[in-house]
Short mmCIF file of C-alpha atoms and ligand atoms in Angstrom, two decimals:
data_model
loop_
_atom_site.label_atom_id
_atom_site.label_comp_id
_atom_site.label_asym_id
_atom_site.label_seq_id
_atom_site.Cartn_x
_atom_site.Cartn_y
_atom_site.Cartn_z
CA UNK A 1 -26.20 11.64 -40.88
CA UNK A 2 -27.21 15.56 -39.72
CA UNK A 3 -26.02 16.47 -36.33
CA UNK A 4 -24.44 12.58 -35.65
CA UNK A 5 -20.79 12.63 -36.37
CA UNK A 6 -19.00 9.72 -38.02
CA UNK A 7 -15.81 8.64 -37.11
CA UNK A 8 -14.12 10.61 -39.95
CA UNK A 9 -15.36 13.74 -39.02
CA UNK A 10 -14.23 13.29 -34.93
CA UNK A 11 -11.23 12.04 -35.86
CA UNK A 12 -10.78 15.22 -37.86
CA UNK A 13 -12.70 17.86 -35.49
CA UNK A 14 -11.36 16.19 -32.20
CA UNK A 15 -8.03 14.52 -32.66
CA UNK A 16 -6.45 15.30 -35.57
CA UNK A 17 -5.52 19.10 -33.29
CA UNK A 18 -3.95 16.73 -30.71
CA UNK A 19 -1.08 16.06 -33.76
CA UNK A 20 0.25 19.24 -32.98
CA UNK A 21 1.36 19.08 -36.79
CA UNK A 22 3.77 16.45 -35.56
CA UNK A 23 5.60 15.70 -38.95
CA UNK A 24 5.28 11.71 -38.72
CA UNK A 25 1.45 11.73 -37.60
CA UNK A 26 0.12 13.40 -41.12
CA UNK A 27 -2.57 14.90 -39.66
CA UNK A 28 -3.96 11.63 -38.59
CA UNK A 29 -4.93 10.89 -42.56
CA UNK A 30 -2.32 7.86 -43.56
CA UNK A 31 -2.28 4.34 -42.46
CA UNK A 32 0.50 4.51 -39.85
CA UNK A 33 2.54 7.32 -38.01
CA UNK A 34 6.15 7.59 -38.43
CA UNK A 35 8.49 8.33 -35.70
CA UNK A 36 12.21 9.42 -35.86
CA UNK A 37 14.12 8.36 -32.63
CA UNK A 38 17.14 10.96 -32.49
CA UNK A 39 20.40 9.44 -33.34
CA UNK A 40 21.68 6.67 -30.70
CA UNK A 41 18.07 6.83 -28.88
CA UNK A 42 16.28 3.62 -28.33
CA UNK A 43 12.01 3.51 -27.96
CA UNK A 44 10.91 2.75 -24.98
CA UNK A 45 7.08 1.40 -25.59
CA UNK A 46 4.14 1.04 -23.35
CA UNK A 47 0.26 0.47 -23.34
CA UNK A 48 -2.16 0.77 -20.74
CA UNK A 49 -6.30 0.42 -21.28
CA UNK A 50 -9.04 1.73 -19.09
CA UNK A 51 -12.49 0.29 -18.41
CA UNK A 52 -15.66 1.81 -17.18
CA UNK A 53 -16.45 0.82 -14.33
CA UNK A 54 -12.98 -1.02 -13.88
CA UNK A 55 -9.99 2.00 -13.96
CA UNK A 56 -12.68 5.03 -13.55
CA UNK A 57 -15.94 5.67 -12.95
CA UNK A 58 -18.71 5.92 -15.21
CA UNK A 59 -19.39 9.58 -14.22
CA UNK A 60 -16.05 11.03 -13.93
CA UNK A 61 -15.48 13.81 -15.88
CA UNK A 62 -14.49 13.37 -19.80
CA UNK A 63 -11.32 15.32 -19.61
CA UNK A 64 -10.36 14.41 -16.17
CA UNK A 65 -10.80 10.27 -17.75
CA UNK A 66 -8.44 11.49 -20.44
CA UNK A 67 -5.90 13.01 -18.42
CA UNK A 68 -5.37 9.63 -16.25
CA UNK A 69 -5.15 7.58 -19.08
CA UNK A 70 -2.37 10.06 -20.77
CA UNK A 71 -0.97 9.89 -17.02
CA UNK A 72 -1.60 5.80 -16.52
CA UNK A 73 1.15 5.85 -20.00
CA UNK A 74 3.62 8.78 -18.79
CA UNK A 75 3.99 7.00 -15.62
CA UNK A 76 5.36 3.89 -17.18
CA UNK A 77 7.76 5.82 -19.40
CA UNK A 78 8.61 7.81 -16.14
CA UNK A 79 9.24 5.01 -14.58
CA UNK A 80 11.57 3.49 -17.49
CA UNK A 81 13.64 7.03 -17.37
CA UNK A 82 12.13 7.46 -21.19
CA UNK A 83 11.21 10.99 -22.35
CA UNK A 84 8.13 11.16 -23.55
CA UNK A 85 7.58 11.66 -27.60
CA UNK A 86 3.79 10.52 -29.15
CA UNK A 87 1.47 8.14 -28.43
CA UNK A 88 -1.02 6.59 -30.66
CA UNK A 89 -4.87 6.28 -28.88
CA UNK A 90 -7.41 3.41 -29.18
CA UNK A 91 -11.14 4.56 -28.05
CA UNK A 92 -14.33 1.90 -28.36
CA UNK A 93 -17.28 4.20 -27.55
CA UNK A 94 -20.35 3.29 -26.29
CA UNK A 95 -23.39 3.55 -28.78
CA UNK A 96 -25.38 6.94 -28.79
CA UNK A 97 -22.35 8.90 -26.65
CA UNK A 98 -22.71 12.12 -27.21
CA UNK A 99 -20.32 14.69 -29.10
CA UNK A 100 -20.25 17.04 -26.29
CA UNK A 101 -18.40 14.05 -23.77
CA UNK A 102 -15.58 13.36 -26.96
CA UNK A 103 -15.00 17.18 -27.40
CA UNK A 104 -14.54 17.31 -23.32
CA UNK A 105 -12.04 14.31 -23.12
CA UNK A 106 -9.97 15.69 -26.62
CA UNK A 107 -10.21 19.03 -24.61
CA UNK A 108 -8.35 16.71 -21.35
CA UNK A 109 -6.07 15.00 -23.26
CA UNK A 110 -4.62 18.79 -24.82
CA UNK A 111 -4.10 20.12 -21.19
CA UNK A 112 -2.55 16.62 -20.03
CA UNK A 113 -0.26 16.35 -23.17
CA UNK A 114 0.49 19.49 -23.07
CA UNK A 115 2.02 18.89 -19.50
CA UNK A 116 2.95 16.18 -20.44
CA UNK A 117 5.23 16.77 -23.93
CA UNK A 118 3.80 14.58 -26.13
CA UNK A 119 1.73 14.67 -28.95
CA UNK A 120 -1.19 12.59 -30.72
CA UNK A 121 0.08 10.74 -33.74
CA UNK A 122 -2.35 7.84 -34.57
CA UNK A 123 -5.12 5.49 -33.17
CA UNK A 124 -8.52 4.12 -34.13
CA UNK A 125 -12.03 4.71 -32.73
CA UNK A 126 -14.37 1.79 -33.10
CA UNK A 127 -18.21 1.75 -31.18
CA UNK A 128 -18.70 -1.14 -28.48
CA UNK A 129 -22.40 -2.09 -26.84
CA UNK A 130 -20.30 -2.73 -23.48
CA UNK A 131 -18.59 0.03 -21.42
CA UNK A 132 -16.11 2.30 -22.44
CA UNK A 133 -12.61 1.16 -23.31
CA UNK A 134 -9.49 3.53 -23.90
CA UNK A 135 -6.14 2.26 -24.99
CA UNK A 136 -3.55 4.87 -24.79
CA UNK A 137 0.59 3.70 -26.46
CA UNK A 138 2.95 5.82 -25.56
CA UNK A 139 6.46 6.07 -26.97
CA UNK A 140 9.40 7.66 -25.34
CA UNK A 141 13.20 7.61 -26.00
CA UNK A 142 16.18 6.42 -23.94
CA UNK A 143 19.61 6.30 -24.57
CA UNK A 144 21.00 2.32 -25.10
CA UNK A 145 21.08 0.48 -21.86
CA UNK A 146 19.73 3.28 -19.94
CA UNK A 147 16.09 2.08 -18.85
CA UNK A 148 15.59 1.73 -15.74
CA UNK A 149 14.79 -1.60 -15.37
CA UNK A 150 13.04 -3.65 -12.46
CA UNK A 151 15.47 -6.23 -11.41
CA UNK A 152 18.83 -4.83 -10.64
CA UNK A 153 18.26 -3.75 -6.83
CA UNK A 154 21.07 -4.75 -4.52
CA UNK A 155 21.25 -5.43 -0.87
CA UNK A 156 22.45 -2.56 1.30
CA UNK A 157 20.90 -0.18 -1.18
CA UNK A 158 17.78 2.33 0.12
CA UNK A 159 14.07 2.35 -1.22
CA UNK A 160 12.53 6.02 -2.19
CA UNK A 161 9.10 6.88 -3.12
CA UNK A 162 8.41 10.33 -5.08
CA UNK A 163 4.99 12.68 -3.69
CA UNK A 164 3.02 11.55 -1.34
CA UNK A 165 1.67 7.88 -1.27
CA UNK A 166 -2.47 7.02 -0.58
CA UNK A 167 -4.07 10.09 -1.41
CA UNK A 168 -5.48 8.72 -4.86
CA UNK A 169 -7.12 5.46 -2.74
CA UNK A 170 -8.62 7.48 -0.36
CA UNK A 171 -9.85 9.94 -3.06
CA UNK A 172 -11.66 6.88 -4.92
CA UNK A 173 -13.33 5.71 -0.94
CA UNK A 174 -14.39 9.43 -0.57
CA UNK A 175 -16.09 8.93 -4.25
CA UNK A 176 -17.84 5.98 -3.80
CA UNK A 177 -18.84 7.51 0.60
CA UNK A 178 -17.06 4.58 1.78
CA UNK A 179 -14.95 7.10 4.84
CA UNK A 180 -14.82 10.84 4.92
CA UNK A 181 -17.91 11.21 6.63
CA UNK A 182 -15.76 14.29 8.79
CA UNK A 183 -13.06 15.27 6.19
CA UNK A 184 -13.83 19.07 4.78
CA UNK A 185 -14.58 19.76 1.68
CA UNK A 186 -10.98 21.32 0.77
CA UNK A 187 -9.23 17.72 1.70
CA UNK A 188 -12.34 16.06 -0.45
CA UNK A 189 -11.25 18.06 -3.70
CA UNK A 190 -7.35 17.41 -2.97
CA UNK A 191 -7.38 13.49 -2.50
CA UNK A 192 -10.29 13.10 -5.27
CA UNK A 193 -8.02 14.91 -7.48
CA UNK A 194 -5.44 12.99 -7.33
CA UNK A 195 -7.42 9.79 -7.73
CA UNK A 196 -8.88 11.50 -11.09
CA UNK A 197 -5.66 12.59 -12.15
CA UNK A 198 -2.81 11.62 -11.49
CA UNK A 199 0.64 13.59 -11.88
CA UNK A 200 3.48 11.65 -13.70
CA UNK A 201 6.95 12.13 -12.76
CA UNK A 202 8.66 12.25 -16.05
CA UNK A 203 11.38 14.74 -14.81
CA UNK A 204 12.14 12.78 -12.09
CA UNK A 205 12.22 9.49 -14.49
CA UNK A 206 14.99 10.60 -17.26
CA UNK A 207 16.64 12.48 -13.82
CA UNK A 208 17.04 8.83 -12.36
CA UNK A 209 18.93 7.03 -15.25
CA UNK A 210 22.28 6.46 -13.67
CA UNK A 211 21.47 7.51 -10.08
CA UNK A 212 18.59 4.71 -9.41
CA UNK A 213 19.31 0.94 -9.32
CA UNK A 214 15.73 -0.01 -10.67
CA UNK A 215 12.35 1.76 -10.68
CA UNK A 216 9.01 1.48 -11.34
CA UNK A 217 5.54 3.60 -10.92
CA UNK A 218 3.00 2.76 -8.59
CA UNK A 219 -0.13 1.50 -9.94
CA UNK A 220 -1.42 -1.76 -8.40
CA UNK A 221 -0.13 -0.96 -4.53
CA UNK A 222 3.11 0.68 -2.80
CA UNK A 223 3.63 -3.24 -1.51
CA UNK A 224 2.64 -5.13 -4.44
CA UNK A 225 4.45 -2.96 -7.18
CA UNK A 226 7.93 -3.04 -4.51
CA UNK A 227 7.20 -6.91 -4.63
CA UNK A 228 7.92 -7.06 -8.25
CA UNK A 229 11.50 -5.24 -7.51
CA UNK A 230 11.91 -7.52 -5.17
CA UNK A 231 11.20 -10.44 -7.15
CA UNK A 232 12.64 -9.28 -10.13
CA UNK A 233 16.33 -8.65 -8.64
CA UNK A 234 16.02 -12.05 -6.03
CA UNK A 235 16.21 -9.61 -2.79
CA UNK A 236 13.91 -8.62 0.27
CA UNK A 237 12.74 -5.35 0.95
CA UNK A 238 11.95 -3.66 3.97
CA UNK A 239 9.36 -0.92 4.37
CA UNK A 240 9.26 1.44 7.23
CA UNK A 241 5.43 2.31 7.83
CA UNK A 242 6.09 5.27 9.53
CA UNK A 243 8.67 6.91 6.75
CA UNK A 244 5.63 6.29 4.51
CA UNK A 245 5.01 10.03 3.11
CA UNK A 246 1.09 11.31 2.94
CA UNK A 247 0.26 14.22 1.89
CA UNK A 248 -1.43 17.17 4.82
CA UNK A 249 -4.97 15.87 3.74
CA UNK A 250 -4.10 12.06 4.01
CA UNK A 251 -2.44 12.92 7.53
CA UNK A 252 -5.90 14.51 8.48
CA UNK A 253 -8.27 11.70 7.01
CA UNK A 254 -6.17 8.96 8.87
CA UNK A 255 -5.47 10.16 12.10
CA UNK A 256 -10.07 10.80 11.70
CA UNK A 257 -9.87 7.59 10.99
CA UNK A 258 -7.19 5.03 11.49
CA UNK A 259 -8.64 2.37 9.10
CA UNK A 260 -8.17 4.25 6.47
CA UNK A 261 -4.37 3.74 6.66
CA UNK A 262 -4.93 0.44 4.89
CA UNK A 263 -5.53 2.47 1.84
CA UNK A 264 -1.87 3.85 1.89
CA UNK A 265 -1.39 0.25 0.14
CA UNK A 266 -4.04 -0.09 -2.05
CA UNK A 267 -2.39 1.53 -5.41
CA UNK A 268 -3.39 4.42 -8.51
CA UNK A 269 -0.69 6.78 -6.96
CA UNK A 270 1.73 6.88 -10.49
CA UNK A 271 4.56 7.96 -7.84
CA UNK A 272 7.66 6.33 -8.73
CA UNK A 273 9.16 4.05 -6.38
CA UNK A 274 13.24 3.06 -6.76
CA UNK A 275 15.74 1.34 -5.32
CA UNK A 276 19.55 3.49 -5.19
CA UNK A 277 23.03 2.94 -2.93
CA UNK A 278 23.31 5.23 -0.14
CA UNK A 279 25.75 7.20 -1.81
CA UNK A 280 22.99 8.68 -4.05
CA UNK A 281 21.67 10.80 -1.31
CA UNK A 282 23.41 13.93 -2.02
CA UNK A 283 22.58 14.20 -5.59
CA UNK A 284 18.00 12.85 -4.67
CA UNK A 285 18.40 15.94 -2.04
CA UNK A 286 19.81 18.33 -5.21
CA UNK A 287 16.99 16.60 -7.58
CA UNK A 288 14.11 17.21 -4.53
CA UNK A 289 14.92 20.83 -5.01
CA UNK A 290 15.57 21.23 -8.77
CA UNK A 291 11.99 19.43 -9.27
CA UNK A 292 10.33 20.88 -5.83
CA UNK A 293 9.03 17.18 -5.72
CA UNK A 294 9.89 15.46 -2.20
CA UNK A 295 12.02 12.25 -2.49
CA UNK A 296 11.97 10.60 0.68
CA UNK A 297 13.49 6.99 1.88
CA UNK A 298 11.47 4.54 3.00
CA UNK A 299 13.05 1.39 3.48
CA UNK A 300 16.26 -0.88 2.59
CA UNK A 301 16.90 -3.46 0.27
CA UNK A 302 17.99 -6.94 2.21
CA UNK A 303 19.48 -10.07 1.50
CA UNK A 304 16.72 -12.83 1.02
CA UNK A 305 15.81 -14.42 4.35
CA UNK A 306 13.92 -17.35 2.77
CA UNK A 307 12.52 -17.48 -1.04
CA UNK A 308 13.22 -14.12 -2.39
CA UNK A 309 10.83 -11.34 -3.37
CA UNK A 310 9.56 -10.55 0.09
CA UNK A 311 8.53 -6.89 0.84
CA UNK A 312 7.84 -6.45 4.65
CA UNK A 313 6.13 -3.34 6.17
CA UNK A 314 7.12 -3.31 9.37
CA UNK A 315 6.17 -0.49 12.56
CA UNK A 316 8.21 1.16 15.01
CA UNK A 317 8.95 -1.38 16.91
CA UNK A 318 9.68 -3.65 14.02
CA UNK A 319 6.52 -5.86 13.68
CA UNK A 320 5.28 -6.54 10.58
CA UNK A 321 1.94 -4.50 9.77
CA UNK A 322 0.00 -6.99 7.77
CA UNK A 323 -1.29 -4.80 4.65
CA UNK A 324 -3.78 -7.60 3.72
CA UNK A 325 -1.68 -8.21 -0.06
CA UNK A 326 -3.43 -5.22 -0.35
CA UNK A 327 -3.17 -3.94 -3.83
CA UNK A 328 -5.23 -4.06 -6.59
CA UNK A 329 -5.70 -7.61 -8.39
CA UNK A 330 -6.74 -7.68 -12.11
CA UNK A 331 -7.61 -10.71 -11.78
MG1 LIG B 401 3.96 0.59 -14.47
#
């Protein structure tokens, strides 16, 4: 059909460039890629979809909706201390898109996965009458036994977040002119950016195997995702509200207004948040440099008071700040 591509020909003009002539992906023309682990290296496998009107917004931009769900996928291998390889990509479109919106997000996913180092090796594109849905698997390598798994935190050891926590939640509440009515237009584009797209912390991830206990990115809420540590390794953890790091335009929009620090709780950051023994201090200082990415401690890992799995944000004078379970429920 004249000027209405099939899938063949986007496959071929849009994604089959993303292959980077990856040897395994055959320029997207076989029935399966092939991937060669290097010797001794395990897979480490993840998948994460996005819906319209569910994970982004209808009108974010095409590349900036392809560089979070590249980022959605690096985060989890970050946060398994896997470096990233290829990823295979699963697109329904919505009947009548237009070209010009599949050329933009291929054009997003080339910047993010070239940031990223990883390439495009297979998928499938299928049309849907209901909203956009993107499924992004991403494979990464780890040497045996070296994931950084959930469930091995310890008492006495110290919780650290990567970045800066909230900014992408109060990004989304400035999209949709919930708050912000007095935040200036430079702290707008900062905290909307990192809503739209987020940074993984890959280097930080494979930098971790060894030095970190457990790990794990945060998607769903700084308390919720710390809950399934918690839960996963039968301990309590302890969060100091006040350790919590924002970023300069966070510390603005909250002290404007001070509702808004419910949001530092409500998820979409991709930080990585992990549990290590004091003793790892000297060598997260050395890594905060070597990555210019600020690792700071915000809580402890305790014993289980009552049924384990409790996280507890608590103020300066030790009271527990109620955070509402905020977080973000699928369900
Ligand atoms: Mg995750």
């Amino acid at each position: 059909m004249a000027g209405k591509p099939g899938e063949f020909d986007l496959i071929s003009t849009y994604f089959a460039p993303l292959t980077g002539d990856a040897p395994g992906a055959f320029g997207l023309a076989d029935d399966a890629a092939v991937i060669a682990p290097p010797a001794g290296m395990e897979v480490a496998v993840t998948t994460d979809a996005m819906v319209a009107g569910v994970h982004f917004l209808a009108d974010d931009p095409a590349d900036a909706v392809a560089a979070k769900l590249l980022a959605v996928n690096l985060s989890d291998l970050a946060a398994m201390g896997a470096e990233p390889h290829a990823y295979t990509l699963a697109t329904a479109w919505p009947r009548g898109i237009q070209p010009a919106w599949i050329e933009a997000f291929a054009g997003g996913l080339k910047a993010a996965q070239e940031a990223g180092g990883i390439v495009l090796v297979g998928g499938d594109t299928v049309a849907t009458a209901g909203p956009m849905t993107l499924s992004l698997t991403a494979f990464g390598f780890v040497p045996p036994g070296e994931a950084l798994r959930r469930g091995s935190a310890k008492p006495g050891e110290r919780v650290y977040v990567s970045g800066s926590i909230g900014d992408a939640a109060l990004g989304l509440r400035l999209l949709l002119a919930e708050i912000g009515a007095g935040c200036d237009a430079a702290d707008r584009a900062r905290l909307i950016g990192r809503y739209r797209q987020p940074t993984p912390r890959n280097a930080l991830g494979v930098a971790l195997r060894g030095l970190a206990s457990s790990a794990i990115d945060i998607s769903d809420g700084l308390a919720v995702d710390l809950g399934h540590v918690a839960a996963g390794a039968d301990v309590d953890i302890d969060i100091d509200a006040a350790a919590i790091p924002l970023s300069e335009a966070a510390r603005r929009l909250v002290a404007q207004e001070p509702d808004c620090a419910g949001y530092l709780y409500a998820g979409d950051d991709y930080e990585l948040a992990f549990t290590a023994p004091p003793s790892a201090d000297p060598a997260l200082r050395d890594l905060t440099r070597r990555l210019d990415l600020p690792i700071t401690a915000i809580g402890e890992v305790t014993a289980p008071a009552g049924a384990a799995g409790t996280v507890r944000v608590l103020d300066g004078t030790g009271a527990e700040i109620d955070t509402g379970g905020a977080g973000y429920r699928h369900f």
